Amino acid sequence: MFDVLIIGGGASGFYAAIHIAESNPNLKIGILEKGKDVLAKVRISGGGRCNVTHAEFDPKELVKNYPRGEKELLGPFHKYCSGDTVGFFQERGVNLKIEEDGRMFPESNTSQTIIDCFLEESAKLGIKVLKHSAVTNIEFIKESLSWNITTIKNEYHCTKLLIASGSSPKIWSILKNLGHTIVSPVPSLFTFNIKDQRITGIPGVSTIARVKILPKKRYQSNITVELKSKPIAEPLLETEGPLLITHWGMSGPAILKLSAWGANMLHDVKYKFDILVNWLPEFHEGAVIDYLLEIKEVEAKKTVLRTKTIEVPKRLWINLVKACGISDQIKWADITKIQLQGLAEQLTNCKFTVDGKSTFKDEFVTAGGVDLKEVNFKTYGSKKLPNLFFAGEVLNIDAITGGFNFQNAWTSGYLAAQGIVSEFNED
């Protein structure tokens, strides 16, 4: 018998449990975790350092990092935002640091600091953590407006139920049977698989680039990612960040952001599409042709391959030059007009074919989950069933990389806790 049961021993589940216990020490609180360890995603996030949140403290700007949930999160972020997260950890002796790109990590540079903080707090507050407790069924008791939860080991009863199970197909299926609408999950935050001689053999090369996706004909307009460049007229998608060449294709913040914003559309085309990359985002093709003509005059006696006067990584420059049919020995004076135009095209409109995706490290994120129209975002309570609450990625909310997914976990966990406690106080 519990007052509050939380399904999911992750970030949002622990955060909610701690806030519930602090607000009302008399409540009996339990966390059901299906695995042998809790906070597994916290442990591996940020390369083991835990990207706790992002140094964006304006709710109106913060919500722009959520492909799904942007509108719904504005109110919650006005109540509990990044600064509140920083304060929570500082009060418990965990100081966070801001890196150049705005990501925030514990000063210790290890996720274990965050895990220890949660485990110590939950133990101190008497929160019961039940591991190896995969949920097999959830039953709503109409007469008492309470809940029965069946796990592989035991049966439990609670007055208030918080679902913080993340991207769990099993829990989504149970919630669907209870009457909630589940938006079909699709992958988000993935890299692009590309086999192309122009990027073969140069993994690790990183540069700022502008990327456009050329979708299937049934989509009426292009998806565009603008990197370090003023936006084109009414692009569907727009963002900034470096592009990283990998062994399997392309990654980096630019690609990951694009995969997040285009998650549903790219799923529909089975991750087979073309992209155009401008390696010189501040220039268009005509301007680059004019510049190359100047180089042809000034560097006439030097070979094209060894004279990198364009601001792109050297290894990439060599591959692009070779792709234009320009040999090692050709000098600038001897480069033809067609070769010059070809080089300008490679630099500003470099077409690649994407054939599939790869998961980005261990930070796999899913778009999909409980339909947001069925959630009260003042309390994170269900609009369908009483005494049922949600937190974290079980909802159809996801973000780009940079600590934003965790901030969603903290905000939803906190507000769900407040919603639960306020209902107990009313009773």
PDB file of C-alpha atoms in Angstrom, residues 7 32-34 132-139 148-156 161 163 165 168-175 177-178:
ATOM      1  CA  ILE A   7       6.612   3.837 -12.454  1.00  0.00           C
ATOM      2  CA  LEU A  32       9.072   0.856  -9.415  1.00  0.00           C
ATOM      3  CA  GLU A  33      12.113   0.240 -11.624  1.00  0.00           C
ATOM      4  CA  LYS A  34      12.077  -2.630 -14.128  1.00  0.00           C
ATOM      5  CA  HIS A 132      13.488  -5.681 -10.762  1.00  0.00           C
ATOM      6  CA  SER A 133       9.853  -4.562 -10.757  1.00  0.00           C
ATOM      7  CA  ALA A 134       8.743  -4.502 -14.390  1.00  0.00           C
ATOM      8  CA  VAL A 135       5.080  -3.507 -14.567  1.00  0.00           C
ATOM      9  CA  THR A 136       2.811  -6.013 -16.296  1.00  0.00           C
ATOM     10  CA  ASN A 137      -0.581  -4.410 -15.650  1.00  0.00           C
ATOM     11  CA  ILE A 138      -2.197  -1.227 -14.345  1.00  0.00           C
ATOM     12  CA  GLU A 139      -5.795  -1.318 -13.135  1.00  0.00           C
ATOM     13  CA  ASN A 148      -3.617  -1.453  -8.590  1.00  0.00           C
ATOM     14  CA  ILE A 149      -0.228  -2.116 -10.186  1.00  0.00           C
ATOM     15  CA  THR A 150       0.975  -5.616 -10.979  1.00  0.00           C
ATOM     16  CA  THR A 151       4.701  -6.280 -11.485  1.00  0.00           C
ATOM     17  CA  ILE A 152       6.556  -9.489 -12.281  1.00  0.00           C
ATOM     18  CA  LYS A 153       7.143  -9.908  -8.533  1.00  0.00           C
ATOM     19  CA  ASN A 154       4.253  -8.333  -6.589  1.00  0.00           C
ATOM     20  CA  GLU A 155       1.014  -6.407  -6.600  1.00  0.00           C
ATOM     21  CA  TYR A 156       0.778  -2.865  -5.248  1.00  0.00           C
ATOM     22  CA  LEU A 161       0.042   7.076  -9.763  1.00  0.00           C
ATOM     23  CA  ILE A 163       4.017   7.381 -14.941  1.00  0.00           C
ATOM     24  CA  SER A 165       8.618   5.270 -17.605  1.00  0.00           C
ATOM     25  CA  SER A 168       8.356   2.221 -22.899  1.00  0.00           C
ATOM     26  CA  PRO A 169       6.241   0.387 -25.515  1.00  0.00           C
ATOM     27  CA  LYS A 170       4.831  -1.860 -22.762  1.00  0.00           C
ATOM     28  CA  ILE A 171       3.608   1.062 -20.633  1.00  0.00           C
ATOM     29  CA  TRP A 172       2.298   2.895 -23.702  1.00  0.00           C
ATOM     30  CA  SER A 173       0.274  -0.205 -24.592  1.00  0.00           C
ATOM     31  CA  ILE A 174      -1.189  -0.362 -21.075  1.00  0.00           C
ATOM     32  CA  LEU A 175      -2.045   3.348 -21.148  1.00  0.00           C
ATOM     33  CA  ASN A 177      -5.903   0.142 -23.021  1.00  0.00           C
ATOM     34  CA  LEU A 178      -6.805   2.537 -20.198  1.00  0.00           C
TER      35      LEU A 178
END
